[in-house]
């Protein structure tokens, strides 16, 4: 499937920005599930200081805002050909060793409730089935809902709240999998919804490493493994590592953000 994607993020400030530096992870890379046919990231109001592969093999740009600007705009666009591998990325490895993906972060530290969820992993001799069962149990415990959690909500907090979005589902999954000794990571990317071109936002899902298969994806929010409608952007230990855009700025200006995302065949 050939997916055409246009993703624009605009930051507006009510006063000129004295300094801002953004990490941009908006460039997909070709792998066993996708082939990037064409891609570009256009920047207005900023300049690229560095373009590099980070420790997770994410294509990353460091962009500094131009002095005195009140708007910074990023537009990522291109075409990616995808194929359905039943969620199996395979034995594809970067600089970070597998043991690294068993480590927790402040956002994915497992508390008592997550450790209890993780007990399903290892309850049979088939880790793949166990992880699918874990995914289903998370969605049952934390139905999808946009009210209640925020960008910095931890996995344990979201589980206690009993409601969350794809970021929360993914962080709960990777936390529970790691508690069971399974390497797991957070994935950011795109999902083409079949009934619309305009999407609400980018998407997130988890990958766990299973001996004999390699990395396998689990989209908890939709109860499936990624298929040809998915495009991977970045991976990391949690949502912060794999965020499409993150950064810092100096000054007292108030910030507003508008996101526009279109995905179609």
mmCIF file of C-alpha atoms in Angstrom:
data_model
loop_
_atom_site.group_PDB
_atom_site.id
_atom_site.type_symbol
_atom_site.label_atom_id
_atom_site.label_comp_id
_atom_site.label_asym_id
_atom_site.label_seq_id
_atom_site.Cartn_x
_atom_site.Cartn_y
_atom_site.Cartn_z
ATOM 1 C CA UNK A 1 0.000 0.000 0.000
ATOM 2 C CA UNK A 2 1.315 3.438 -0.945
ATOM 3 C CA UNK A 3 0.438 6.032 1.697
ATOM 4 C CA UNK A 4 0.685 9.758 1.027
ATOM 5 C CA UNK A 5 1.221 11.745 4.201
ATOM 6 C CA UNK A 6 1.239 15.448 5.048
ATOM 7 C CA UNK A 7 1.819 16.420 8.690
ATOM 8 C CA UNK A 8 2.036 20.080 9.725
ATOM 9 C CA UNK A 9 2.731 21.353 13.240
ATOM 10 C CA UNK A 10 2.568 25.098 13.847
ATOM 11 C CA UNK A 11 3.711 26.839 17.025
ATOM 12 C CA UNK A 12 2.514 30.424 17.531
ATOM 13 C CA UNK A 13 3.806 32.733 20.277
ATOM 14 C CA UNK A 14 2.289 35.957 21.601
ATOM 15 C CA UNK A 15 5.763 37.523 21.797
ATOM 16 C CA UNK A 16 9.004 37.053 19.836
ATOM 17 C CA UNK A 17 10.972 33.974 20.880
ATOM 18 C CA UNK A 18 14.423 34.689 22.284
ATOM 19 C CA UNK A 19 15.619 31.072 22.011
ATOM 20 C CA UNK A 20 14.053 27.728 21.140
ATOM 21 C CA UNK A 21 15.593 24.405 20.157
ATOM 22 C CA UNK A 22 13.468 21.528 18.879
ATOM 23 C CA UNK A 23 14.259 17.853 18.309
ATOM 24 C CA UNK A 24 12.367 16.697 15.215
ATOM 25 C CA UNK A 25 11.683 12.996 14.616
ATOM 26 C CA UNK A 26 9.419 13.290 11.606
ATOM 27 C CA UNK A 27 11.369 11.276 9.029
ATOM 28 C CA UNK A 28 10.449 7.593 8.607
ATOM 29 C CA UNK A 29 13.165 5.125 7.641
ATOM 30 C CA UNK A 30 12.889 2.106 5.361
ATOM 31 C CA UNK A 31 12.714 -1.289 7.076
ATOM 32 C CA UNK A 32 11.040 -4.674 6.647
ATOM 33 C CA UNK A 33 7.560 -3.115 6.991
ATOM 34 C CA UNK A 34 7.940 0.052 4.927
ATOM 35 C CA UNK A 35 9.884 1.642 2.090
ATOM 36 C CA UNK A 36 10.188 5.423 1.982
ATOM 37 C CA UNK A 37 9.644 6.500 -1.630
ATOM 38 C CA UNK A 38 9.986 10.228 -1.024
ATOM 39 C CA UNK A 39 10.078 12.434 2.052
ATOM 40 C CA UNK A 40 10.906 15.985 3.086
ATOM 41 C CA UNK A 41 10.573 18.172 6.165
ATOM 42 C CA UNK A 42 9.982 21.855 5.447
ATOM 43 C CA UNK A 43 10.742 24.378 8.189
ATOM 44 C CA UNK A 44 9.507 27.952 8.518
ATOM 45 C CA UNK A 45 10.892 30.218 11.222
ATOM 46 C CA UNK A 46 13.836 27.991 12.099
ATOM 47 C CA UNK A 47 17.088 26.547 10.807
ATOM 48 C CA UNK A 48 18.455 22.992 11.000
ATOM 49 C CA UNK A 49 21.558 22.896 13.178
ATOM 50 C CA UNK A 50 22.163 19.125 13.011
ATOM 51 C CA UNK A 51 20.712 16.056 11.269
ATOM 52 C CA UNK A 52 21.698 12.674 12.711
ATOM 53 C CA UNK A 53 20.674 9.160 13.773
ATOM 54 C CA UNK A 54 20.108 8.920 17.517
ATOM 55 C CA UNK A 55 20.808 5.905 19.740
ATOM 56 C CA UNK A 56 17.558 4.264 18.594
ATOM 57 C CA UNK A 57 18.270 4.795 14.875
ATOM 58 C CA UNK A 58 15.683 7.572 14.686
ATOM 59 C CA UNK A 59 16.369 10.177 12.020
ATOM 60 C CA UNK A 60 16.581 13.302 14.166
ATOM 61 C CA UNK A 61 16.927 16.995 13.359
ATOM 62 C CA UNK A 62 17.907 19.749 15.771
ATOM 63 C CA UNK A 63 16.140 22.953 14.740
ATOM 64 C CA UNK A 64 16.804 26.358 16.284
ATOM 65 C CA UNK A 65 14.169 29.071 16.051
ATOM 66 C CA UNK A 66 15.139 32.206 14.210
ATOM 67 C CA UNK A 67 15.603 35.124 16.603
ATOM 68 C CA UNK A 68 12.512 37.260 17.025
ATOM 69 C CA UNK A 69 10.078 34.925 15.280
ATOM 70 C CA UNK A 70 6.543 34.459 16.581
ATOM 71 C CA UNK A 71 5.792 31.348 14.513
ATOM 72 C CA UNK A 72 7.653 28.086 13.873
ATOM 73 C CA UNK A 73 6.142 25.650 11.407
ATOM 74 C CA UNK A 74 7.170 22.099 10.501
ATOM 75 C CA UNK A 75 5.651 20.284 7.527
ATOM 76 C CA UNK A 76 6.628 16.648 6.948
ATOM 77 C CA UNK A 77 5.344 15.157 3.718
ATOM 78 C CA UNK A 78 5.993 12.294 1.359
ATOM 79 C CA UNK A 79 5.031 8.802 0.270
ATOM 80 C CA UNK A 80 5.723 5.520 2.046
ATOM 81 C CA UNK A 81 5.020 2.059 0.627
ATOM 82 C CA UNK A 82 3.954 -0.379 3.325
ATOM 83 C CA UNK A 83 3.309 -4.093 3.598
ATOM 84 C CA UNK A 84 1.483 -6.288 6.104
ATOM 85 C CA UNK A 85 3.884 -8.439 8.144
ATOM 86 C CA UNK A 86 1.303 -9.265 10.861
ATOM 87 C CA UNK A 87 3.156 -6.815 13.090
ATOM 88 C CA UNK A 88 6.510 -8.636 12.865
ATOM 89 C CA UNK A 89 9.366 -6.192 12.260
ATOM 90 C CA UNK A 90 11.849 -9.020 12.824
ATOM 91 C CA UNK A 91 15.406 -9.202 14.063
ATOM 92 C CA UNK A 92 16.275 -5.603 13.255
ATOM 93 C CA UNK A 93 18.700 -4.057 15.723
ATOM 94 C CA UNK A 94 20.460 -0.750 16.219
ATOM 95 C CA UNK A 95 23.073 0.552 18.607
ATOM 96 C CA UNK A 96 20.985 -0.036 21.743
ATOM 97 C CA UNK A 97 21.297 -3.641 23.030
ATOM 98 C CA UNK A 98 18.240 -5.695 23.967
ATOM 99 C CA UNK A 99 18.901 -5.407 27.703
ATOM 100 C CA UNK A 100 18.473 -1.630 27.366
ATOM 101 C CA UNK A 101 14.803 -2.170 26.514
ATOM 102 C CA UNK A 102 14.206 -3.944 29.817
ATOM 103 C CA UNK A 103 15.014 -0.711 31.683
ATOM 104 C CA UNK A 104 12.255 1.475 33.060
ATOM 105 C CA UNK A 105 11.994 5.255 32.912
ATOM 106 C CA UNK A 106 10.080 7.648 35.155
ATOM 107 C CA UNK A 107 7.147 7.410 32.748
ATOM 108 C CA UNK A 108 7.207 3.597 32.542
ATOM 109 C CA UNK A 109 8.185 2.530 36.058
ATOM 110 C CA UNK A 110 6.027 -0.455 37.045
ATOM 111 C CA UNK A 111 3.960 -0.084 40.193
ATOM 112 C CA UNK A 112 1.874 -2.783 41.889
ATOM 113 C CA UNK A 113 -1.023 -2.642 39.410
ATOM 114 C CA UNK A 114 1.198 -2.886 36.348
ATOM 115 C CA UNK A 115 3.191 -5.747 37.867
ATOM 116 C CA UNK A 116 -0.086 -7.574 38.435
ATOM 117 C CA UNK A 117 -1.041 -7.051 34.774
ATOM 118 C CA UNK A 118 2.371 -8.353 33.697
ATOM 119 C CA UNK A 119 1.757 -11.716 35.360
ATOM 120 C CA UNK A 120 -0.126 -12.832 32.258
ATOM 121 C CA UNK A 121 3.215 -12.877 30.411
ATOM 122 C CA UNK A 122 4.790 -16.225 31.151
ATOM 123 C CA UNK A 123 1.499 -17.825 32.142
ATOM 124 C CA UNK A 124 1.864 -20.063 29.084
ATOM 125 C CA UNK A 125 4.723 -21.368 26.978
ATOM 126 C CA UNK A 126 3.821 -18.960 24.164
ATOM 127 C CA UNK A 127 5.012 -15.403 24.781
ATOM 128 C CA UNK A 128 3.307 -14.127 21.623
ATOM 129 C CA UNK A 129 -0.105 -15.259 22.873
ATOM 130 C CA UNK A 130 0.658 -13.922 26.344
ATOM 131 C CA UNK A 131 1.506 -10.479 24.960
ATOM 132 C CA UNK A 132 -1.706 -10.367 22.933
ATOM 133 C CA UNK A 133 -3.555 -11.264 26.146
ATOM 134 C CA UNK A 134 -1.697 -8.457 27.937
ATOM 135 C CA UNK A 135 -2.765 -5.995 25.240
ATOM 136 C CA UNK A 136 -6.404 -7.017 25.587
ATOM 137 C CA UNK A 137 -6.302 -6.789 29.376
ATOM 138 C CA UNK A 138 -4.866 -3.260 29.222
ATOM 139 C CA UNK A 139 -7.632 -2.031 26.930
ATOM 140 C CA UNK A 140 -10.230 -3.627 29.206
ATOM 141 C CA UNK A 141 -8.726 -1.917 32.271
ATOM 142 C CA UNK A 142 -8.072 1.420 30.524
ATOM 143 C CA UNK A 143 -10.706 2.153 27.854
ATOM 144 C CA UNK A 144 -9.762 4.765 25.269
ATOM 145 C CA UNK A 145 -10.660 8.290 26.350
ATOM 146 C CA UNK A 146 -9.142 11.722 25.854
ATOM 147 C CA UNK A 147 -10.134 13.127 29.241
ATOM 148 C CA UNK A 148 -7.971 12.538 32.277
ATOM 149 C CA UNK A 149 -4.366 12.041 31.170
ATOM 150 C CA UNK A 150 -1.733 14.465 29.906
ATOM 151 C CA UNK A 151 1.614 14.363 28.117
ATOM 152 C CA UNK A 152 3.539 13.630 31.317
ATOM 153 C CA UNK A 153 1.143 11.041 32.783
ATOM 154 C CA UNK A 154 2.998 7.909 33.828
ATOM 155 C CA UNK A 155 1.924 4.367 32.984
ATOM 156 C CA UNK A 156 0.962 3.563 36.578
ATOM 157 C CA UNK A 157 -1.044 6.803 36.888
ATOM 158 C CA UNK A 158 -2.989 6.066 33.701
ATOM 159 C CA UNK A 159 -3.778 2.542 34.876
ATOM 160 C CA UNK A 160 -5.094 3.892 38.190
ATOM 161 C CA UNK A 161 -7.197 6.522 36.381
ATOM 162 C CA UNK A 162 -8.766 3.825 34.214
ATOM 163 C CA UNK A 163 -8.811 5.911 31.036
ATOM 164 C CA UNK A 164 -6.171 6.861 28.479
ATOM 165 C CA UNK A 165 -5.097 7.453 24.910
ATOM 166 C CA UNK A 166 -2.644 5.547 22.726
ATOM 167 C CA UNK A 167 0.346 7.047 24.568
ATOM 168 C CA UNK A 168 -0.963 5.709 27.877
ATOM 169 C CA UNK A 169 -1.857 2.275 26.486
ATOM 170 C CA UNK A 170 1.591 1.952 24.945
ATOM 171 C CA UNK A 171 3.478 2.976 28.080
ATOM 172 C CA UNK A 172 1.425 0.591 30.229
ATOM 173 C CA UNK A 173 2.196 -2.244 27.795
ATOM 174 C CA UNK A 174 5.952 -1.634 27.693
ATOM 175 C CA UNK A 175 6.040 -1.238 31.480
ATOM 176 C CA UNK A 176 4.187 -4.518 32.086
ATOM 177 C CA UNK A 177 6.230 -6.393 29.478
ATOM 178 C CA UNK A 178 9.495 -5.203 31.028
ATOM 179 C CA UNK A 179 8.247 -6.172 34.481
ATOM 180 C CA UNK A 180 7.868 -9.679 33.048
ATOM 181 C CA UNK A 181 11.433 -9.598 31.666
ATOM 182 C CA UNK A 182 10.493 -8.912 28.033
ATOM 183 C CA UNK A 183 12.382 -6.167 26.117
ATOM 184 C CA UNK A 184 9.801 -3.622 24.965
ATOM 185 C CA UNK A 185 9.804 -0.188 23.400
ATOM 186 C CA UNK A 186 7.530 2.703 22.479
ATOM 187 C CA UNK A 187 6.839 3.447 18.790
ATOM 188 C CA UNK A 188 5.497 6.693 17.344
ATOM 189 C CA UNK A 189 4.124 6.914 13.837
ATOM 190 C CA UNK A 190 1.068 7.197 11.657
ATOM 191 C CA UNK A 191 -2.088 5.140 11.235
ATOM 192 C CA UNK A 192 -4.358 5.634 8.228
ATOM 193 C CA UNK A 193 -7.971 5.471 9.365
ATOM 194 C CA UNK A 194 -10.143 3.853 6.731
ATOM 195 C CA UNK A 195 -13.041 6.291 7.016
ATOM 196 C CA UNK A 196 -11.202 9.614 6.753
ATOM 197 C CA UNK A 197 -8.268 11.505 5.245
ATOM 198 C CA UNK A 198 -7.859 14.082 8.021
ATOM 199 C CA UNK A 199 -6.486 12.440 11.166
ATOM 200 C CA UNK A 200 -6.729 13.782 14.703
ATOM 201 C CA UNK A 201 -3.070 13.167 15.563
ATOM 202 C CA UNK A 202 -0.108 10.879 15.073
ATOM 203 C CA UNK A 203 -0.317 7.433 16.654
ATOM 204 C CA UNK A 204 1.642 5.256 19.092
ATOM 205 C CA UNK A 205 2.002 1.528 19.700
ATOM 206 C CA UNK A 206 4.403 -0.880 21.378
ATOM 207 C CA UNK A 207 6.957 -3.410 20.175
ATOM 208 C CA UNK A 208 8.138 -6.362 22.241
ATOM 209 C CA UNK A 209 11.047 -8.652 21.467
ATOM 210 C CA UNK A 210 10.203 -12.349 21.193
ATOM 211 C CA UNK A 211 12.920 -14.952 20.716
ATOM 212 C CA UNK A 212 12.683 -16.461 17.254
ATOM 213 C CA UNK A 213 10.572 -13.613 15.863
ATOM 214 C CA UNK A 214 12.420 -10.454 16.842
ATOM 215 C CA UNK A 215 10.436 -7.251 17.344
ATOM 216 C CA UNK A 216 6.648 -7.597 17.162
ATOM 217 C CA UNK A 217 4.168 -4.699 17.277
ATOM 218 C CA UNK A 218 1.062 -4.390 19.472
ATOM 219 C CA UNK A 219 -1.451 -1.563 19.028
ATOM 220 C CA UNK A 220 -3.298 -1.742 22.343
ATOM 221 C CA UNK A 221 -5.739 1.064 21.501
ATOM 222 C CA UNK A 222 -7.083 -0.780 18.457
ATOM 223 C CA UNK A 223 -6.559 -4.340 19.678
ATOM 224 C CA UNK A 224 -4.454 -5.412 16.694
ATOM 225 C CA UNK A 225 -0.890 -5.747 15.489
ATOM 226 C CA UNK A 226 0.225 -3.076 12.995
ATOM 227 C CA UNK A 227 -0.599 -3.802 9.354
ATOM 228 C CA UNK A 228 -0.084 -1.980 6.050
ATOM 229 C CA UNK A 229 -1.938 1.110 7.326
ATOM 230 C CA UNK A 230 0.885 1.929 9.772
ATOM 231 C CA UNK A 231 4.063 3.965 9.241
ATOM 232 C CA UNK A 232 6.812 3.892 11.881
ATOM 233 C CA UNK A 233 8.540 7.189 12.722
ATOM 234 C CA UNK A 234 10.592 6.707 15.886
ATOM 235 C CA UNK A 235 11.198 4.353 18.804
ATOM 236 C CA UNK A 236 12.450 4.726 22.362
ATOM 237 C CA UNK A 237 11.987 3.660 25.952
ATOM 238 C CA UNK A 238 8.919 5.885 26.373
ATOM 239 C CA UNK A 239 6.842 8.620 24.773
ATOM 240 C CA UNK A 240 9.495 11.249 25.425
ATOM 241 C CA UNK A 241 12.216 9.321 23.574
ATOM 242 C CA UNK A 242 10.015 8.747 20.521
ATOM 243 C CA UNK A 243 8.112 12.041 20.441
ATOM 244 C CA UNK A 244 7.821 13.424 16.878
ATOM 245 C CA UNK A 245 8.647 16.907 18.216
ATOM 246 C CA UNK A 246 10.177 17.835 21.559
ATOM 247 C CA UNK A 247 12.353 20.662 22.793
ATOM 248 C CA UNK A 248 12.818 23.690 24.964
ATOM 249 C CA UNK A 249 12.530 27.461 24.748
ATOM 250 C CA UNK A 250 13.450 30.524 26.781
ATOM 251 C CA UNK A 251 11.249 33.502 27.461
ATOM 252 C CA UNK A 252 7.802 34.241 28.864
ATOM 253 C CA UNK A 253 5.818 34.061 25.625
ATOM 254 C CA UNK A 254 2.652 31.964 25.667
ATOM 255 C CA UNK A 255 2.558 29.143 23.136
ATOM 256 C CA UNK A 256 -0.263 27.654 21.075
ATOM 257 C CA UNK A 257 0.023 24.634 18.784
ATOM 258 C CA UNK A 258 -2.034 23.546 15.780
ATOM 259 C CA UNK A 259 -1.576 20.129 14.150
ATOM 260 C CA UNK A 260 -2.868 19.131 10.726
ATOM 261 C CA UNK A 261 -2.435 15.551 9.488
ATOM 262 C CA UNK A 262 -3.677 13.960 6.262
ATOM 263 C CA UNK A 263 -3.054 10.342 5.254
ATOM 264 C CA UNK A 264 -4.435 8.745 2.119
ATOM 265 C CA UNK A 265 -3.701 6.177 -0.549
#
